[in-house]
Coordinates of C-alpha atoms in Angstrom, one line a residue:
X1 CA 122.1 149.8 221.7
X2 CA 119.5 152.4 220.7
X3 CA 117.5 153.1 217.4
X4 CA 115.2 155.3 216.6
X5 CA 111.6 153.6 214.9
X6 CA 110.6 155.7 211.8
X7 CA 107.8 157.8 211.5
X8 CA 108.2 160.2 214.3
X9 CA 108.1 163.6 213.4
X10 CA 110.7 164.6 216.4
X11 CA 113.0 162.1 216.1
X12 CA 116.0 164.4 215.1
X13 CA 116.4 165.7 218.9
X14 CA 116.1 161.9 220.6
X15 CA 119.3 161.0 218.4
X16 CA 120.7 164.0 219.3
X17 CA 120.2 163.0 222.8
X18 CA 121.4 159.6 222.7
X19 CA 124.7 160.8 221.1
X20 CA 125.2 163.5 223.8
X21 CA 125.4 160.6 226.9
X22 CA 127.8 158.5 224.3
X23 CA 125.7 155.9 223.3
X24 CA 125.8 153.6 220.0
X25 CA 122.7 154.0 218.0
X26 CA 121.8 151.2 215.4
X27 CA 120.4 152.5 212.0
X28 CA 116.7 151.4 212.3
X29 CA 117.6 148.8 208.8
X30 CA 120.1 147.0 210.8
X31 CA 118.3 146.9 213.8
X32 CA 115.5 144.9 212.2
X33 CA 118.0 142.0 210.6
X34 CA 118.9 140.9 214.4
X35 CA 117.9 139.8 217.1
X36 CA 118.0 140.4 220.7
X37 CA 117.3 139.6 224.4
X38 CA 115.4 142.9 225.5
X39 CA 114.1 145.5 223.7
X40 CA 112.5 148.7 225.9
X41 CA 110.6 151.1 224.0
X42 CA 108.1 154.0 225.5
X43 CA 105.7 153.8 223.3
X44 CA 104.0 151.4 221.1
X45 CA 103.7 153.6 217.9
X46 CA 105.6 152.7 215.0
X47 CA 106.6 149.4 213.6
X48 CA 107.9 148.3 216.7
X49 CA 107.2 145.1 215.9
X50 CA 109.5 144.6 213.2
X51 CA 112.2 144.1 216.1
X52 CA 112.9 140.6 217.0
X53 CA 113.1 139.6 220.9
X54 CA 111.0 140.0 223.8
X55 CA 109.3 144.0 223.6
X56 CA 109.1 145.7 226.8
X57 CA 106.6 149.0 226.6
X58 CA 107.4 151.2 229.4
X59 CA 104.7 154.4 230.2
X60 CA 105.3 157.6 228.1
X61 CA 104.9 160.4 230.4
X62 CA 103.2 160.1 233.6
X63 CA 99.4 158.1 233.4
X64 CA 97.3 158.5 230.1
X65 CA 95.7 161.8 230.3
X66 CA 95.4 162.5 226.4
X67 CA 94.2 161.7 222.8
X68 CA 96.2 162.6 219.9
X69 CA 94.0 163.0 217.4
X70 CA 94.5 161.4 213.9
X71 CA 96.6 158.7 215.2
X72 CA 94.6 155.2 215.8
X73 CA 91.6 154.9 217.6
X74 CA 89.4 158.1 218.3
X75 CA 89.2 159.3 222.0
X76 CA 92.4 156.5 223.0
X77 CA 94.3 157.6 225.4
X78 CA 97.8 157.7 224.0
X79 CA 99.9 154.7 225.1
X80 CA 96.8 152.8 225.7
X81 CA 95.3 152.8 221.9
X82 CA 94.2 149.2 221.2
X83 CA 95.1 149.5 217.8
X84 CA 98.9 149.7 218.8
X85 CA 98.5 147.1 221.6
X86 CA 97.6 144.0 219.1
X87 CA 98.4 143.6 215.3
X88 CA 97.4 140.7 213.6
X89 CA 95.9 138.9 216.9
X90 CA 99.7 139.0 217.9
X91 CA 100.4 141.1 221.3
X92 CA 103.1 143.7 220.9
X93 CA 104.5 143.2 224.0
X94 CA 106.0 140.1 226.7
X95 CA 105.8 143.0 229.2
X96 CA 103.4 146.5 230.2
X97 CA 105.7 147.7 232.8
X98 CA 103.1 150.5 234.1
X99 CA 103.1 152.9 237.3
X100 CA 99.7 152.4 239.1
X101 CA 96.9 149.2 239.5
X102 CA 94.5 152.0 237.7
X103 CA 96.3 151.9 234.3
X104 CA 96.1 148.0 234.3
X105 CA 92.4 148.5 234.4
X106 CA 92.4 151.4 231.9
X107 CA 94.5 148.7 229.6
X108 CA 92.1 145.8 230.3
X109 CA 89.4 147.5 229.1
X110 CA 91.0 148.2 226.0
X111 CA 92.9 144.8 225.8
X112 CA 92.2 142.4 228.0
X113 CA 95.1 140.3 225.9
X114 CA 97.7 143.0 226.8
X115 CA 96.6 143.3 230.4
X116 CA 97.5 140.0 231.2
X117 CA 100.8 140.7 230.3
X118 CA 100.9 144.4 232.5
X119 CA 102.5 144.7 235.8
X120 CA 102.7 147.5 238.4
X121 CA 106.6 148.9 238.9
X122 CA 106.2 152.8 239.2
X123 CA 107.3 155.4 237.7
X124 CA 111.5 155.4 236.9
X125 CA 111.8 159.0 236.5
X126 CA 109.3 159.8 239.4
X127 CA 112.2 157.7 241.2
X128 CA 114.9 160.0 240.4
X129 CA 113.1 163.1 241.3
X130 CA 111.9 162.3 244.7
X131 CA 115.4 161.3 245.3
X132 CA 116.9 164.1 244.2
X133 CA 115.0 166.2 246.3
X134 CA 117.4 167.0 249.3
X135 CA 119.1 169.2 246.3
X136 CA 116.5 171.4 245.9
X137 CA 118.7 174.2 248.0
X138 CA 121.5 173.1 245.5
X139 CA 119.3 173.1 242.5
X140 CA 118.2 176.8 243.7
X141 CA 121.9 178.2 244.4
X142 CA 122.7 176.9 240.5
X143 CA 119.8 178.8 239.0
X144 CA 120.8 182.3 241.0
X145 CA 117.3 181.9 242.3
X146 CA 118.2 183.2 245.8
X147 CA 115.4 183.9 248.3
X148 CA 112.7 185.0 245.2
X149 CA 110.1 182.8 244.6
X150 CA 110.8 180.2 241.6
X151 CA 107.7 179.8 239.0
X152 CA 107.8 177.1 236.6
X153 CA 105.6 176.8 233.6
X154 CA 105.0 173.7 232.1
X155 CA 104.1 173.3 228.8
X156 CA 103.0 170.0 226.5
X157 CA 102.6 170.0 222.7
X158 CA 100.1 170.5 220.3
X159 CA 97.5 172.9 219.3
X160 CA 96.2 172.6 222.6
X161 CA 99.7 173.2 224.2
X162 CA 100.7 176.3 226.7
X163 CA 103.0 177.3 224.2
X164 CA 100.4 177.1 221.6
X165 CA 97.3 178.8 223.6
X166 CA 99.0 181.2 225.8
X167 CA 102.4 182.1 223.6
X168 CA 102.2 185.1 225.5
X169 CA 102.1 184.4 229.0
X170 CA 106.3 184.1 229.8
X171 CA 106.1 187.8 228.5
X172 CA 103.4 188.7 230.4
X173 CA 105.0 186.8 233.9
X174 CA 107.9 189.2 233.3
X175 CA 106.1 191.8 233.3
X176 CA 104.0 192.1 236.0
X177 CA 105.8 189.9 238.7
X178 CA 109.0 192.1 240.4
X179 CA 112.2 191.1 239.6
X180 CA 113.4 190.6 242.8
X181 CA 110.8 188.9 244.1
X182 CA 110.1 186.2 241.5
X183 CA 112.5 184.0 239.2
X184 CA 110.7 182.5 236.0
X185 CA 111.2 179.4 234.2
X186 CA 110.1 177.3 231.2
X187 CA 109.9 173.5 231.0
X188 CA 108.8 172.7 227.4
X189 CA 108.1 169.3 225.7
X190 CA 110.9 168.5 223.5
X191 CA 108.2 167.9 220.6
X192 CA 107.4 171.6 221.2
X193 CA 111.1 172.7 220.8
X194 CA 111.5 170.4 217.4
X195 CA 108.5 171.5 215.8
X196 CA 109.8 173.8 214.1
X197 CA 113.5 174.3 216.1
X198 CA 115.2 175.1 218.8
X199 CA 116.6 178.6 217.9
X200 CA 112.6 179.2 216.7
X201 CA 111.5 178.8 220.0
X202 CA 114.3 181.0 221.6
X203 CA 113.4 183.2 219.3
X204 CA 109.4 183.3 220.3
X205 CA 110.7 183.3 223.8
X206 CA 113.3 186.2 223.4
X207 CA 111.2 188.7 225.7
X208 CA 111.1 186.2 228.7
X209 CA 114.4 184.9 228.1
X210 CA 115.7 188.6 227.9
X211 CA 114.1 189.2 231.2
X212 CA 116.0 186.4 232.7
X213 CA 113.8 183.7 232.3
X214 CA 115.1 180.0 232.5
X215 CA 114.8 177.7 229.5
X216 CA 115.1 174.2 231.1
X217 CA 116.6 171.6 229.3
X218 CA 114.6 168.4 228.2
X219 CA 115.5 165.4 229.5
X220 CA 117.2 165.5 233.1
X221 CA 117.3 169.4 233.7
X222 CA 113.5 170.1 234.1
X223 CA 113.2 167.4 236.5
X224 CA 115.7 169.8 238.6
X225 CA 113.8 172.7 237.6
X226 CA 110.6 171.4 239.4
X227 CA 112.5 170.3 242.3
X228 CA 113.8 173.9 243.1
X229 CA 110.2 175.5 242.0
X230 CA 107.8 177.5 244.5
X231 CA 104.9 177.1 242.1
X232 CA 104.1 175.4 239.0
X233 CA 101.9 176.9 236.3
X234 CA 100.2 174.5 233.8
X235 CA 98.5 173.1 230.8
X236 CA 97.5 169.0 230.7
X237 CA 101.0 167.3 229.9
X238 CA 101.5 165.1 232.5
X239 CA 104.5 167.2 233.8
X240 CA 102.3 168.6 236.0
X241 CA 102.0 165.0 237.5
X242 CA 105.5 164.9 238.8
X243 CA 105.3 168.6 240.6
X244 CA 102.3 167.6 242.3
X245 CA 104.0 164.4 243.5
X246 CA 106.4 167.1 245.2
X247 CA 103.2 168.9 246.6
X248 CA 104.1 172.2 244.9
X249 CA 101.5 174.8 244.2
X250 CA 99.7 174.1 240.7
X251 CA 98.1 176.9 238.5
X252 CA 96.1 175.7 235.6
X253 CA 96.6 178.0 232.7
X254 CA 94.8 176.1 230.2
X255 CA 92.3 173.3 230.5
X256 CA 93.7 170.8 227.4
X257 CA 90.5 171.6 225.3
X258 CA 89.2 167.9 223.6
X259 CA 93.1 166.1 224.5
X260 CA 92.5 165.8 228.0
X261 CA 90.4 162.9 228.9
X262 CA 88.2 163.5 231.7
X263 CA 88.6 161.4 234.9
X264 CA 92.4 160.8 234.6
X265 CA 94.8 161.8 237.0
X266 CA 95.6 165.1 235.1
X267 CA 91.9 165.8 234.0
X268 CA 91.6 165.4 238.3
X269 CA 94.9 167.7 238.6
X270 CA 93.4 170.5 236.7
X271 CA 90.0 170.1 237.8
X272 CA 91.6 170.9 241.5
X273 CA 94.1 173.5 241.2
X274 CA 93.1 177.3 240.6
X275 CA 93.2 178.9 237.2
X276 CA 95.7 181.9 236.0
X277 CA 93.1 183.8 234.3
X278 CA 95.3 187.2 235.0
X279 CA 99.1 186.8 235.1
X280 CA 98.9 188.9 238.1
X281 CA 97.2 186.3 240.1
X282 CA 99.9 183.6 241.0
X283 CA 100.6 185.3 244.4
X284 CA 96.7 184.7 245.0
X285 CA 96.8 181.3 243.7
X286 CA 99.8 180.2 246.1
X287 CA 98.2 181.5 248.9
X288 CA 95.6 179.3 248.3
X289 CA 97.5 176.3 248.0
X290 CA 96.7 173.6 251.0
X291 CA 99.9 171.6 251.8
X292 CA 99.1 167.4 250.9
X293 CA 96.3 168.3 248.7
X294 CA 97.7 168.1 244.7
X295 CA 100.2 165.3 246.7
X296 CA 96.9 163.4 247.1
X297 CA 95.9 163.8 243.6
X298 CA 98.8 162.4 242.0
X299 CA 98.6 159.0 243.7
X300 CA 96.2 158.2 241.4
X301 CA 99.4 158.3 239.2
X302 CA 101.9 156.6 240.9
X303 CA 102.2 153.5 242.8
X304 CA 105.3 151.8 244.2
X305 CA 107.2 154.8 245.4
X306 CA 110.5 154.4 247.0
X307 CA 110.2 151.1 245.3
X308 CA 109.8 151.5 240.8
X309 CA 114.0 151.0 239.9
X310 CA 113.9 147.7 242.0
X311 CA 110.6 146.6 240.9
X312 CA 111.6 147.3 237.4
X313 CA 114.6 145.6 237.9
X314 CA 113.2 142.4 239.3
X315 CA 110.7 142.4 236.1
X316 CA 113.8 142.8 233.5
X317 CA 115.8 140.1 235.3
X318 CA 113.1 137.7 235.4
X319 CA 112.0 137.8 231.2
X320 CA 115.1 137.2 231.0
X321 CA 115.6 134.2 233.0
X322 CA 118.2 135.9 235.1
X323 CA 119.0 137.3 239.0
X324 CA 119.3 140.1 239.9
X325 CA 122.0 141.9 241.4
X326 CA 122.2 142.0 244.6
X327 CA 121.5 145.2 246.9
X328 CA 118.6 147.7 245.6
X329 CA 119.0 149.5 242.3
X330 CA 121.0 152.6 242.3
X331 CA 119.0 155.7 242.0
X332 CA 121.1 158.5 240.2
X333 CA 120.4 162.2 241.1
X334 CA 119.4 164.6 238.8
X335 CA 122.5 167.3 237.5
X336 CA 122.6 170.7 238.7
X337 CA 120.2 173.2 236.1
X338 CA 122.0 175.7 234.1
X339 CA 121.6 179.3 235.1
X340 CA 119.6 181.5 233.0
X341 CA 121.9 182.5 229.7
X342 CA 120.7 186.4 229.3
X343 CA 119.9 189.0 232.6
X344 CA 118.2 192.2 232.1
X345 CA 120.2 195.1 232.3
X346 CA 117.7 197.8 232.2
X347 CA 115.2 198.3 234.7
X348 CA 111.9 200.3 235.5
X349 CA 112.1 201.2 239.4
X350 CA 108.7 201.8 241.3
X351 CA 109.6 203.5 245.1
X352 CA 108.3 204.2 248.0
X353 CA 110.1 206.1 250.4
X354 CA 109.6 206.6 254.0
X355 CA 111.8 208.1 256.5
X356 CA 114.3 205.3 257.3
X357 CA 112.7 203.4 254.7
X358 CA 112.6 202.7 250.8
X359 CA 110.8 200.3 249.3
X360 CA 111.8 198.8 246.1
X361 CA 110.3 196.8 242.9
X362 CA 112.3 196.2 239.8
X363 CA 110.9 195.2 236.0
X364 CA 113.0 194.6 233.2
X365 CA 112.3 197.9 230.8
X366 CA 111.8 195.7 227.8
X367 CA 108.5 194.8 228.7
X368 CA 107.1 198.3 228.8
X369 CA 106.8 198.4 232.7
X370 CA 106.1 201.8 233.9
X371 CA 108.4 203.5 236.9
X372 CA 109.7 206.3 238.3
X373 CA 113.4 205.9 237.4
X374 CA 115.2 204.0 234.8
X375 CA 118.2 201.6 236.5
X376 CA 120.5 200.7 233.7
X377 CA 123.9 198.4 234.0
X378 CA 126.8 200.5 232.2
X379 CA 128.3 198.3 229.2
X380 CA 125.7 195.4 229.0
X381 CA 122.2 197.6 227.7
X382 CA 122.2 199.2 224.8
X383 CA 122.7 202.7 224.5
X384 CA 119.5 203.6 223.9
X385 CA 118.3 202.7 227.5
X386 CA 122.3 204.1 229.0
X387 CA 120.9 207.8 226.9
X388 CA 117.6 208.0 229.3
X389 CA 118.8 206.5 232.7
X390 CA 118.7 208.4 236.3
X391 CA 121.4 205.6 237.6
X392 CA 123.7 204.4 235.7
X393 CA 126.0 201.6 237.2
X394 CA 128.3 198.7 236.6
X395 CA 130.0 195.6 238.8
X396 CA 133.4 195.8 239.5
X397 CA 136.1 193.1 239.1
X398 CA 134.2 191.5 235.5
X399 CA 137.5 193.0 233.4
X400 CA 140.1 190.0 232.4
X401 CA 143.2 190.4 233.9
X402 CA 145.7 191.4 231.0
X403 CA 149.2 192.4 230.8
X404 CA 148.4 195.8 229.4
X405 CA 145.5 197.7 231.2
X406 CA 143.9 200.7 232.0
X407 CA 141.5 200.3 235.3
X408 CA 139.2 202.6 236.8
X409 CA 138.9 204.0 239.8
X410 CA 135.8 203.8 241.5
X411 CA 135.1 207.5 242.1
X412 CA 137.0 208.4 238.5
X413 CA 134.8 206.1 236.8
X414 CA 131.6 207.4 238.8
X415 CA 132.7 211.3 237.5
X416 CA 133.1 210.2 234.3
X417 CA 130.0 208.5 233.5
X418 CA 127.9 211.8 235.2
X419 CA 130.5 213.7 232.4
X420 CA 129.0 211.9 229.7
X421 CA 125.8 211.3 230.4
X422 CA 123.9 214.3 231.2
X423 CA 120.7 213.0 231.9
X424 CA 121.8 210.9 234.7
X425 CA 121.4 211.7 238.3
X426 CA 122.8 209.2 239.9
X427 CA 125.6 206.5 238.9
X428 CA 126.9 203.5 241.7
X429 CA 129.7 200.6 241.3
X430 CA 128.8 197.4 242.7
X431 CA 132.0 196.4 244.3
X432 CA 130.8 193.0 246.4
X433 CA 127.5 191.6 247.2
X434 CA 127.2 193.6 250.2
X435 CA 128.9 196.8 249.3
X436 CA 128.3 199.4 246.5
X437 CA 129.5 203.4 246.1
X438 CA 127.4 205.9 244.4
X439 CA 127.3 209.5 244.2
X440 CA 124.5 211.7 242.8
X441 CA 125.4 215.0 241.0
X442 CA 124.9 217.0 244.0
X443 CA 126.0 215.3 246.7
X444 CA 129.3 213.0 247.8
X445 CA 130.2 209.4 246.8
X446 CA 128.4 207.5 249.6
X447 CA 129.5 203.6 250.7
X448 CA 127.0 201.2 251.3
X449 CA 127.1 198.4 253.5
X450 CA 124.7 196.3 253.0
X451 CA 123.4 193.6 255.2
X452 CA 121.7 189.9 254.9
X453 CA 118.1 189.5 255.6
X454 CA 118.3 187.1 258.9
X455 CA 115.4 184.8 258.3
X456 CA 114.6 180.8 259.6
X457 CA 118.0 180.5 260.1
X458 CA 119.2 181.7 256.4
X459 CA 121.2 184.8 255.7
X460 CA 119.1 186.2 252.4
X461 CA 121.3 188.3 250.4
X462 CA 119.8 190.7 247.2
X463 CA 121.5 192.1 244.1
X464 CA 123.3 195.2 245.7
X465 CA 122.0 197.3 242.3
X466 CA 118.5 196.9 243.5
X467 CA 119.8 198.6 246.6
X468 CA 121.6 201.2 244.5
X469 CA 118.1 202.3 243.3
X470 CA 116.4 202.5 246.6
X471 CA 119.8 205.2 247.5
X472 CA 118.6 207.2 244.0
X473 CA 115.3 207.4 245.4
X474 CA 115.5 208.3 248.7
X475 CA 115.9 212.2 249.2
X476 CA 118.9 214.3 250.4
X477 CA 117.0 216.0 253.0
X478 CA 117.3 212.6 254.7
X479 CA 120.6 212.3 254.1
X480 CA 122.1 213.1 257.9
X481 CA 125.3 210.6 257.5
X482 CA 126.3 208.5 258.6
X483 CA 122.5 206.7 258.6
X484 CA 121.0 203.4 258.6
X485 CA 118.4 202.4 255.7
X486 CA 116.0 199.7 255.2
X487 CA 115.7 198.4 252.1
X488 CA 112.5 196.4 251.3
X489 CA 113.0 194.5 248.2
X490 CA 111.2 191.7 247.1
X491 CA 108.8 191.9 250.8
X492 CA 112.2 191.4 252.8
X493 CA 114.4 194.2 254.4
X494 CA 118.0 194.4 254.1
X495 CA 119.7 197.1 256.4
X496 CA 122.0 199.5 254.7
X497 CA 124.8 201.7 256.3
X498 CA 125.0 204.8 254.4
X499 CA 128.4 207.3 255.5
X500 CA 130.6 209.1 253.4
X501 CA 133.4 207.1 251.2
X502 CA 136.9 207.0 253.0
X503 CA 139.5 208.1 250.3
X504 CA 141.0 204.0 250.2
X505 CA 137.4 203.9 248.7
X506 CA 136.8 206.1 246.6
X507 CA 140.3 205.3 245.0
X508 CA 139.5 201.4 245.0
X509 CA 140.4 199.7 241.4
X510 CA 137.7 198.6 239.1

């Protein structure tokens, strides 16, 4: 059974989340006229002792890297406050399950009463994740990430929060980092979301999220989120702690002002990994990264890997007078993330055209990015950006199948959108992931057949509209069909037949 202890200023989410996995929460009242066998909590705030049975306090987050200030003792780490740990001479707790020898001593020198009841298990969720990480190609394919480069940004709460000191930076990201070279994503503290709301923080977020951002969700997703990441851009929550565990690339983007206590394993984190002091530096700052080095730095966090759900178990078992089961404790993976829930749909193209060659970098136009042509995707941007395109284009097979329809053909729907849109040069159909037809006002519809980048093994595909724009760039004087084109988008090249459409083409359906 679960209840939620009073006081809590984001407790409406964590009942929220109990009832989504189906479980029976107690009403905090009821819970305190019974008794019971176990009771697990992850922190000791609250009156937690009002419960009757052995307490168990599990860690809250990974180590004890901040103060919360106005709660308890000044400068207290939270989780390891003394004035939480003891009331009334009376220890809160038969059990300290913690995740490193270090935090027994951190807790001994607060209270040497509740250290002797500490033990060393691990980290649970640590557990999960470094299980889970075979399905990291898995986690990539369900986030459309593709062969871009994933960045995560981690954020804690409080005043001294990403969120709160950099509200900006997701914008930013998506602004200056190609489209197709880099995938975004946002791992926020579920206190942040419930501070004021959920929709609230969409809403704050809407540039980023309009830009295709990823807006992981707090409990299991984010874990798959930093699995599948490239690099990981952060403030002091102990988030952080668990990408370095994976060895990923950490950028500091804020340095946790008076919360972070100096000397623990995030305070060492931070003090280690390079800072993001312009959001055009990540590249620079991934570069730098030295394989094994943040790994090193968050041992100081974790103990017992491989072993915490077994350790944990045998703990449980044993307060309770019991065996346990035999075989080692079941570690569940971690769920496939959700995709992102918007995509741009207008774009600023920047070009470079050589001979054979047409280079190719894509911002969403929302941001203000500057280029030399406006991409837009017929029927999903507004009309405002559709009015001031040079390509115009749209995906084929998206239309329901119904028992009444009219269905374009590719070639009628390409002469009708240059009909009604005079200020377009060029418009394209999308009809598979590796072929496209376009036609500028000028010249014929064109079929393009576009190959994988072959690289380590992988066939790397890109959105064929990103191809469609290197075509509206490159010039007709090089047009000497049929021809083969090199498309470089996001620092790979994808080869590109280019020959005139065969009539079965230009009359496929739509």
């Amino acid at each position: 059974m679960f209840t939620l202890v009073p006081g809590s200023d984001f407790g409406i989410d964590a009942l929220a989340a109990i009832e989504r996995v189906g479980a029976r929460t107690v009403p905090w009242e009821e819970a305190c006229r019974r008794s019971y066998d176990l009771i697990v909590a992850a922190s000791p705030k609250g009156e937690l002792r009002l419960l009757r049975g052995r307490r168990v306090l599990l860690p809250h987050g990974a180590g004890f890297n901040k103060t919360v200030r106005g709660e308890g003792s000044d400068d207290s780490a939270s989780g390891l406050d003394p004035a939480f740990l003891v009331r009334d001479g009376e220890v809160l707790a038969a059990l300290y399950a913690l995740a490193h020898p270090s935090q027994v001593d951190r807790l001994a020198a607060v209270s040497p009463r509740a250290a002797e009841h500490a033990v060393v298990v691990g980290d649970p969720t640590l557990e999960r994740i470094l299980a889970s990480r075979s399905r990291r190609e898995a986690y990539r394919a369900a986030l459309g990430t593709g062969a871009r480069k994933l960045i995560v940004m981690t954020s804690t709460w409080g005043p001294e929060s990403l969120l709160r000191r950099r509200p900006e930076l997701p914008a930013e990201l998506a602004a200056r980092l190609p489209y197709d070279s880099y995938q975004l994503a946002l791992v926020a503290h579920p206190n942040e979301r419930n501070r004021t709301s959920p929709f609230d923080l969409v809403e704050q977020l809407a540039p980023a999220l309009d830009a295709g951002m990823v807006l992981a969700g707090a409990y299991e997703e984010w874990g798959a989120v930093l699995i599948a990441a490239d690099a990981v851009i952060t403030d002091h929550g102990s988030t952080a702690l668990y990408a370095a565990a994976l060895d990923r690339p950490l950028i500091g983007a804020c340095d946790g002002g008076a919360e972070l206590i100096p000397g623990s394993p995030m305070g060492e984190v931070l003090a280690h990994c390079p800072g993001l002091d312009d959001p055009g530096g990540v590249e620079g700052a991934i570069a730098a990264h030295r394989p094994g080095a943040v790994r090193a730095l968050a041992k100081a966090a974790f103990a017992e890997q491989g072993r915490a759900l077994d350790r944990l178990r045998e703990e449980l078992y044993a307060l309770l007078g019991l065996e346990p089961p035999d075989g080692p404790a079941t570690v569940r993976l971690l769920p496939d993330p959700r995709p992102p829930v918007r995509a741009p749909a207008a774009f600023a193209v920047r070009t470079r055209v050589g001979d054979h060659t047409v280079r190719v970098e894509r911002f969403p136009a929302h941001t203000g990015a500057s280029g030399q042509h406006l991409a837009v995707e017929y029927d999903a941007a507004d009309e405002r950006h559709a009015q001031s395109a040079g390509l115009l284009y749209r995906r084929a097979g998206q239309a329901p199948v119904r028992p009444y329809s009219a269905t374009w053909t590719a070639d009628g729907w390409i002469a009708h959108v240059l009909d009604q849109y005079p200020g377009c040069r060029t418009a394209g159909v999308v009809m598979s992931p590796s072929w496209c037809l376009v036609r500028d006002r000028r010249g014929p519809l064109l079929s393009l057949r576009v190959g994988p980048c072959r690289e380590d093994g992988l066939l790397l595909r890109t959105d064929p509209a990103a191809v469609l724009s290197g075509v509206h760039a490159w010039p007709a004087a090089h047009r000497d069909l049929p021809a083969e084109v090199t498309c470089v988008i996001g620092d790979r090249s994808y080869p590109v037949r280019v020959e005139p459409a065969t009539a079965g083409e230009a009359t496929a359906a739509l």
